[in-house]
PDB file of C-alpha atoms in Angstrom:
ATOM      1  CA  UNK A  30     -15.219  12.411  13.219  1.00 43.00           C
ATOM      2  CA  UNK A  31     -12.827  14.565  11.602  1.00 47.00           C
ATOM      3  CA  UNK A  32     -10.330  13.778   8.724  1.00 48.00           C
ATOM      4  CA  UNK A  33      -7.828  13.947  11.329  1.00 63.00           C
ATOM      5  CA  UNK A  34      -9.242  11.130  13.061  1.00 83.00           C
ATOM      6  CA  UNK A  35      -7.632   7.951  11.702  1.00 88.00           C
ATOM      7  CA  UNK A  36      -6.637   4.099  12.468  1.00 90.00           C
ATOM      8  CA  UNK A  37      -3.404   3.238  10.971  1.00 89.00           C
ATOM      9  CA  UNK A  38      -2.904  -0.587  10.190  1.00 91.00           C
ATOM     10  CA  UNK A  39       0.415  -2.325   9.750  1.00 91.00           C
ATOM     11  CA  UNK A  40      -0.218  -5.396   7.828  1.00 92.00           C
ATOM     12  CA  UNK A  41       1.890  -8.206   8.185  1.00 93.00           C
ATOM     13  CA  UNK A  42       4.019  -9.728   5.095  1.00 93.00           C
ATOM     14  CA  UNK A  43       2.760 -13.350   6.380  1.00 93.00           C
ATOM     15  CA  UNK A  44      -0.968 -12.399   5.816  1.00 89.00           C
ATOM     16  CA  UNK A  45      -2.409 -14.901   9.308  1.00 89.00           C
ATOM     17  CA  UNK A  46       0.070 -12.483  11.657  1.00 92.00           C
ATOM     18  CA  UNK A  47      -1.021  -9.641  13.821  1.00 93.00           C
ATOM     19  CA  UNK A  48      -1.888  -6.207  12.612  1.00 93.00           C
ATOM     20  CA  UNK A  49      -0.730  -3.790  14.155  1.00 93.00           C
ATOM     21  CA  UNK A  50      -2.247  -0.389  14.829  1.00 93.00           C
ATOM     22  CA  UNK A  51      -2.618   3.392  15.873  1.00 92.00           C
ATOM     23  CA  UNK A  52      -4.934   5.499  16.718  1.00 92.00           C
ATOM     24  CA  UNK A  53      -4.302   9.290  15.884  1.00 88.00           C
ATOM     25  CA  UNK A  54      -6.759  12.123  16.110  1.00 87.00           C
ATOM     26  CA  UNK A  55      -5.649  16.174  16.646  1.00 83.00           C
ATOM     27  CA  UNK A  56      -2.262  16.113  15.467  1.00 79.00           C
ATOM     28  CA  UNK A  57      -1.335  13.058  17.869  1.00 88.00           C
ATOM     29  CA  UNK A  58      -1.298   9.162  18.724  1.00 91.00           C
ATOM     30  CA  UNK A  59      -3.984   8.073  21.106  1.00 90.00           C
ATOM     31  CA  UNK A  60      -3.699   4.368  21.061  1.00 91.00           C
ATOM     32  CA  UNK A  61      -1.760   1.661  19.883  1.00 93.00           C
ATOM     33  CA  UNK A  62      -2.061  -2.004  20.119  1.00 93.00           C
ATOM     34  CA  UNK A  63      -0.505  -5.174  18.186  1.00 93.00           C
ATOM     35  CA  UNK A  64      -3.505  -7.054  17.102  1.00 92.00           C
ATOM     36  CA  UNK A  65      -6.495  -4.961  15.243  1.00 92.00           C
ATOM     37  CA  UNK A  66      -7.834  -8.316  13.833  1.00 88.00           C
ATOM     38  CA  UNK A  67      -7.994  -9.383  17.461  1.00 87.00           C
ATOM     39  CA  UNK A  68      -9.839  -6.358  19.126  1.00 86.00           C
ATOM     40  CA  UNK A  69     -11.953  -5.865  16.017  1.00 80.00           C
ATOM     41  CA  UNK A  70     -14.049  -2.628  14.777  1.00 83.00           C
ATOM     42  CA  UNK A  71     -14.965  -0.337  17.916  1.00 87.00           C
ATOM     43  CA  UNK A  72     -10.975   0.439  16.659  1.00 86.00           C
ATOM     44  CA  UNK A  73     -12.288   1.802  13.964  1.00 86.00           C
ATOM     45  CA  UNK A  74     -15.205   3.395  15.140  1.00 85.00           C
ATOM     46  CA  UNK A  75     -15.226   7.001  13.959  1.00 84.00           C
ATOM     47  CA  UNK A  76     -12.475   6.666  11.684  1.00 86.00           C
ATOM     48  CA  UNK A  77     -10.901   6.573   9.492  1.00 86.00           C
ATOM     49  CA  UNK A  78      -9.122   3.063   8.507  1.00 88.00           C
ATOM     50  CA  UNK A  79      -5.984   3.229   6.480  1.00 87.00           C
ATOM     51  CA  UNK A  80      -3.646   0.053   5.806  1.00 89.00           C
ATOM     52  CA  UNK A  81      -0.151  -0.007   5.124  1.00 88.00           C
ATOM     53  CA  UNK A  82       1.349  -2.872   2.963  1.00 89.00           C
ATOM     54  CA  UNK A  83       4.580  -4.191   4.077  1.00 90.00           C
ATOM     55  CA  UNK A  84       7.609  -2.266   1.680  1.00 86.00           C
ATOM     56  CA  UNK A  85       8.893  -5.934   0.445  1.00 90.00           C
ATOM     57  CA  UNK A  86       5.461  -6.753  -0.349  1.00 93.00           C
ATOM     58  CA  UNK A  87       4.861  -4.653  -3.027  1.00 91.00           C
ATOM     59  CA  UNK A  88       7.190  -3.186  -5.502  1.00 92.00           C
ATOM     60  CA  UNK A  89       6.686   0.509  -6.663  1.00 90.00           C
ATOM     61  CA  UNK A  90       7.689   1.654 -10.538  1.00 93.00           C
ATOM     62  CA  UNK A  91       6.614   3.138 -13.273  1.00 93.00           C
ATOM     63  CA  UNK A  92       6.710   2.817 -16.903  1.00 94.00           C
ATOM     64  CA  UNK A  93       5.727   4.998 -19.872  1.00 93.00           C
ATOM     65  CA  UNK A  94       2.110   4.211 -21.464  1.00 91.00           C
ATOM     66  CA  UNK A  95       1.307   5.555 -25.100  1.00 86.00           C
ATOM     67  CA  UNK A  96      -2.128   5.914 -24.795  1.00 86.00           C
ATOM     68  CA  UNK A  97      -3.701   8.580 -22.514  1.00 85.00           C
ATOM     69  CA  UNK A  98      -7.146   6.669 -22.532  1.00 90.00           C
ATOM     70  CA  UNK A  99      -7.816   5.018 -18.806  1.00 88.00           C
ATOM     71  CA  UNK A 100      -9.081   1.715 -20.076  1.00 91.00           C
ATOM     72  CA  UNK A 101      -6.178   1.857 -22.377  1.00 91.00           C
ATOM     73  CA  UNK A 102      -3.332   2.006 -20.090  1.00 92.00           C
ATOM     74  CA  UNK A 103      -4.812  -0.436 -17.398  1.00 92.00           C
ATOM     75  CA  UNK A 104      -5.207  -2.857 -20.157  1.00 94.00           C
ATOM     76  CA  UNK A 105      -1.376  -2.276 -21.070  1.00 94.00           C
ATOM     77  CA  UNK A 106       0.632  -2.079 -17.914  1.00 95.00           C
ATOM     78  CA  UNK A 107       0.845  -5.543 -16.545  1.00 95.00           C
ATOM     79  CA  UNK A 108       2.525  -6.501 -20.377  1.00 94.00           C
ATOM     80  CA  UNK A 109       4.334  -3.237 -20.506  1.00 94.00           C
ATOM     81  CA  UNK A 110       6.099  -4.682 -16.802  1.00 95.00           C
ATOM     82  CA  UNK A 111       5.750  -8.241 -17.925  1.00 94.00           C
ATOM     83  CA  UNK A 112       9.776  -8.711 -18.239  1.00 93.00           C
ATOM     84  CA  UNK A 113      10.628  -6.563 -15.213  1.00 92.00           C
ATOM     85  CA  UNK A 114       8.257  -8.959 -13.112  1.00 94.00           C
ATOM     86  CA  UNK A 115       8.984 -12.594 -11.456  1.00 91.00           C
ATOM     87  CA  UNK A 116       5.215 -13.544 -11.546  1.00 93.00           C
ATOM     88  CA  UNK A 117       2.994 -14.350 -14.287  1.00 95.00           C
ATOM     89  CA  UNK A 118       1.280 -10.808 -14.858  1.00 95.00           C
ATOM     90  CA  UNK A 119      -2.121 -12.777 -13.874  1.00 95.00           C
ATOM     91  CA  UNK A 120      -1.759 -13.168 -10.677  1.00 97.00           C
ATOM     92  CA  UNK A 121      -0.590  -9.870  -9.754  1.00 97.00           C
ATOM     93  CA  UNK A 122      -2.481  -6.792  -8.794  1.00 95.00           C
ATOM     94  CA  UNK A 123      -1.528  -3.435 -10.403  1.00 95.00           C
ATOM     95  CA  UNK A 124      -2.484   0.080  -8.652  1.00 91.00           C
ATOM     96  CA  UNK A 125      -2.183   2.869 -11.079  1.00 91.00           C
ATOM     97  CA  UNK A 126      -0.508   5.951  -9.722  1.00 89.00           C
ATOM     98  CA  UNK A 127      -0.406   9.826 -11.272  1.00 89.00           C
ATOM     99  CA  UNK A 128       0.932  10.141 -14.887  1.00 90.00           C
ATOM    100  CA  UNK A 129       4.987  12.317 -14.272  1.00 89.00           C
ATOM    101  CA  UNK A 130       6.146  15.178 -16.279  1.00 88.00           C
ATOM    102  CA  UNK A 131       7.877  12.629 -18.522  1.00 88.00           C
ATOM    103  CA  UNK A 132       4.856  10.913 -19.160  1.00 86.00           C
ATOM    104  CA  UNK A 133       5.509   7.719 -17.083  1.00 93.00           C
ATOM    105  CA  UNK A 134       2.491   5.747 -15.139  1.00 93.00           C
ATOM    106  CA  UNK A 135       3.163   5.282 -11.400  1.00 92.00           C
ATOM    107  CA  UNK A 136       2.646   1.531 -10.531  1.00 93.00           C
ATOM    108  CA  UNK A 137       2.456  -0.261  -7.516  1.00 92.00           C
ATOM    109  CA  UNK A 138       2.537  -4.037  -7.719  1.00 95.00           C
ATOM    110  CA  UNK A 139       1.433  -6.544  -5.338  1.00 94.00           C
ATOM    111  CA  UNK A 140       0.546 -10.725  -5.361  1.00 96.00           C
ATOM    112  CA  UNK A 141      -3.498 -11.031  -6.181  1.00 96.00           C
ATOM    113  CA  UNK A 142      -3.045 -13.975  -3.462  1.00 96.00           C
ATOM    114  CA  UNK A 143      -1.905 -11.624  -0.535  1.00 96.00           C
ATOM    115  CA  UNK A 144      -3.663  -8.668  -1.434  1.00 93.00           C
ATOM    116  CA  UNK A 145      -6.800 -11.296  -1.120  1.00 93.00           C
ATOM    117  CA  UNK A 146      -5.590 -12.515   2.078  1.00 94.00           C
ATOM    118  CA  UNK A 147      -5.363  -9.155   3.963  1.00 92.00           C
ATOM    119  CA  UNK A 148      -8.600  -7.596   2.748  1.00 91.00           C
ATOM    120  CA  UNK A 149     -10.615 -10.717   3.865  1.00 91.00           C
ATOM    121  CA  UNK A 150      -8.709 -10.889   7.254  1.00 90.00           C
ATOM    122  CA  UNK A 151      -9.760  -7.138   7.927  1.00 90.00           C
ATOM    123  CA  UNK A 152     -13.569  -7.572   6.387  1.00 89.00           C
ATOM    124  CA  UNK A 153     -13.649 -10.553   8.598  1.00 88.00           C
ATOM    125  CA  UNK A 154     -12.719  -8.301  11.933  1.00 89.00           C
ATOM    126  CA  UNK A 155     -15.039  -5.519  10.954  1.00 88.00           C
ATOM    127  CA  UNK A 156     -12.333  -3.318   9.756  1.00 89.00           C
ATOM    128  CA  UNK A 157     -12.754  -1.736   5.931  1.00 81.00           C
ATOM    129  CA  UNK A 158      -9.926  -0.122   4.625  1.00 80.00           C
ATOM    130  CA  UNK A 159      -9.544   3.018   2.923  1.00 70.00           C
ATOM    131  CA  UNK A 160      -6.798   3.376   0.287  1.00 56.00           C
ATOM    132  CA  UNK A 161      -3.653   0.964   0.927  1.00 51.00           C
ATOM    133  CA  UNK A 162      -0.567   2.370   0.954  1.00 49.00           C
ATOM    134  CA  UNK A 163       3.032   0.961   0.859  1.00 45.00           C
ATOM    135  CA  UNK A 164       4.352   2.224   4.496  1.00 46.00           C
ATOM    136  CA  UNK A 165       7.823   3.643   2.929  1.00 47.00           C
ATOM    137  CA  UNK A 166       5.610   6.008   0.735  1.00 48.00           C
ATOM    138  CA  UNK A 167       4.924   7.671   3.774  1.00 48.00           C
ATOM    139  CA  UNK A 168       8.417   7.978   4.907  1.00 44.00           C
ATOM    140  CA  UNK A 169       9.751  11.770   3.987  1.00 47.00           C
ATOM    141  CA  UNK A 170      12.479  11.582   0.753  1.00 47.00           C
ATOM    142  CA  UNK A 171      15.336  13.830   1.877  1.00 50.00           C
ATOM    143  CA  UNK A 172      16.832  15.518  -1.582  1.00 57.00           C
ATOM    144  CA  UNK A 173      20.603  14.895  -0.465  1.00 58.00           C
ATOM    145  CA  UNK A 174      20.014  11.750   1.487  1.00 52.00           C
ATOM    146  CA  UNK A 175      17.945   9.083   2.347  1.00 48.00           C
ATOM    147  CA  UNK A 176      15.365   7.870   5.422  1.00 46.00           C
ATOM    148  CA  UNK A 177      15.380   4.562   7.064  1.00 46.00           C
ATOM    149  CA  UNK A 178      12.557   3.711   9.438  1.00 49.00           C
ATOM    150  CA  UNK A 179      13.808   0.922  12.036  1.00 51.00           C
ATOM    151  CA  UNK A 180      11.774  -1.283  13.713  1.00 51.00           C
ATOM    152  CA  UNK A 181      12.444  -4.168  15.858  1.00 52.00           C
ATOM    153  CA  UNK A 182      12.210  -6.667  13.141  1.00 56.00           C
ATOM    154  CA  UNK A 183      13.043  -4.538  10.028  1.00 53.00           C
ATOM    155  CA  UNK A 184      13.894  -1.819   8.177  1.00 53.00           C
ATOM    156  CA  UNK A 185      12.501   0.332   5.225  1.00 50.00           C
ATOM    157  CA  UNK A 186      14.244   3.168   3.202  1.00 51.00           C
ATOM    158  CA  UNK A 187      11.816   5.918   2.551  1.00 51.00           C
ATOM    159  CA  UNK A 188      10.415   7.712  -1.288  1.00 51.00           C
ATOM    160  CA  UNK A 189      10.355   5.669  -4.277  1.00 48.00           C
ATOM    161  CA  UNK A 190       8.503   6.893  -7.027  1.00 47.00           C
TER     162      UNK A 190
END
């Protein structure tokens, strides 16, 4: 296995739909299918397994955090994004990010619930994660415009901080 050698999962935004993959190893796609829960983990064997979040499941931002001390600011960001938020801060999970120039805290935010839902649908089919990722993160921010990925059933713009 080399660090090239990867299965890319699509998570749904309904948590009991299909997940759909790729397989990519040297630079290209070797396989692709619509249902990685389904065909379970020989997908995965030899690679590694990275999961992309829907984009309107999770919201990206960032706030600044006074203190510099880890425990510190994951203690303080859900409150610090309490008023910004439509959920109670409890049942939300918050992914720290790097720390900007300015001295603002990248934050991804996603529903405790769903986050639940897809890791135990995957650990059920044999199929453990590395890192989630929100799929427009990987989408490349063009300085004097934006990117738009299209798909038959949606689109996402690209960047975000």
């Amino acid at each position: 296995m080399t660090l090239a050698d990867g299965l890319l999962l699509r998570l749904p935004a309904d948590p009991a739909g299909p997940v759909a993959w790729v397989q990519f190893g040297q630079g290209r796609v070797s396989a692709r299918g619509d249902d990685a829960v389904a065909e379970g983990p020989a997908l995965a064997a030899n690679r590694r397994v990275i999961a992309l979040a829907p984009g309107e499941c999770v919201l990206l931002t960032s706030t600044e955090v006074p203190s510099r001390k880890p425990h510190h600011v994951r203690r303080a960001i859900p409150f610090l994004l309490e008023e910004r938020l439509a959920e109670e801060v409890g049942r939300l999970h918050f992914a720290l990010g790097p720390r900007d120039e300015a001295g603002r805290v990248a934050v991804a935010v996603v529903a405790r619930d769903l986050l639940a839902r897809w890791i135990d649908a995957l650990e059920a089919a044999g199929l453990a994660p590395a890192p989630r990722f929100r799929g427009p993160r990987l989408l490349p921010l063009q300085e004097d415009g934006g990117t738009l990925a299209r798909e038959a059933h949606r689109a996402q713009r690209g960047g975000g901080p």
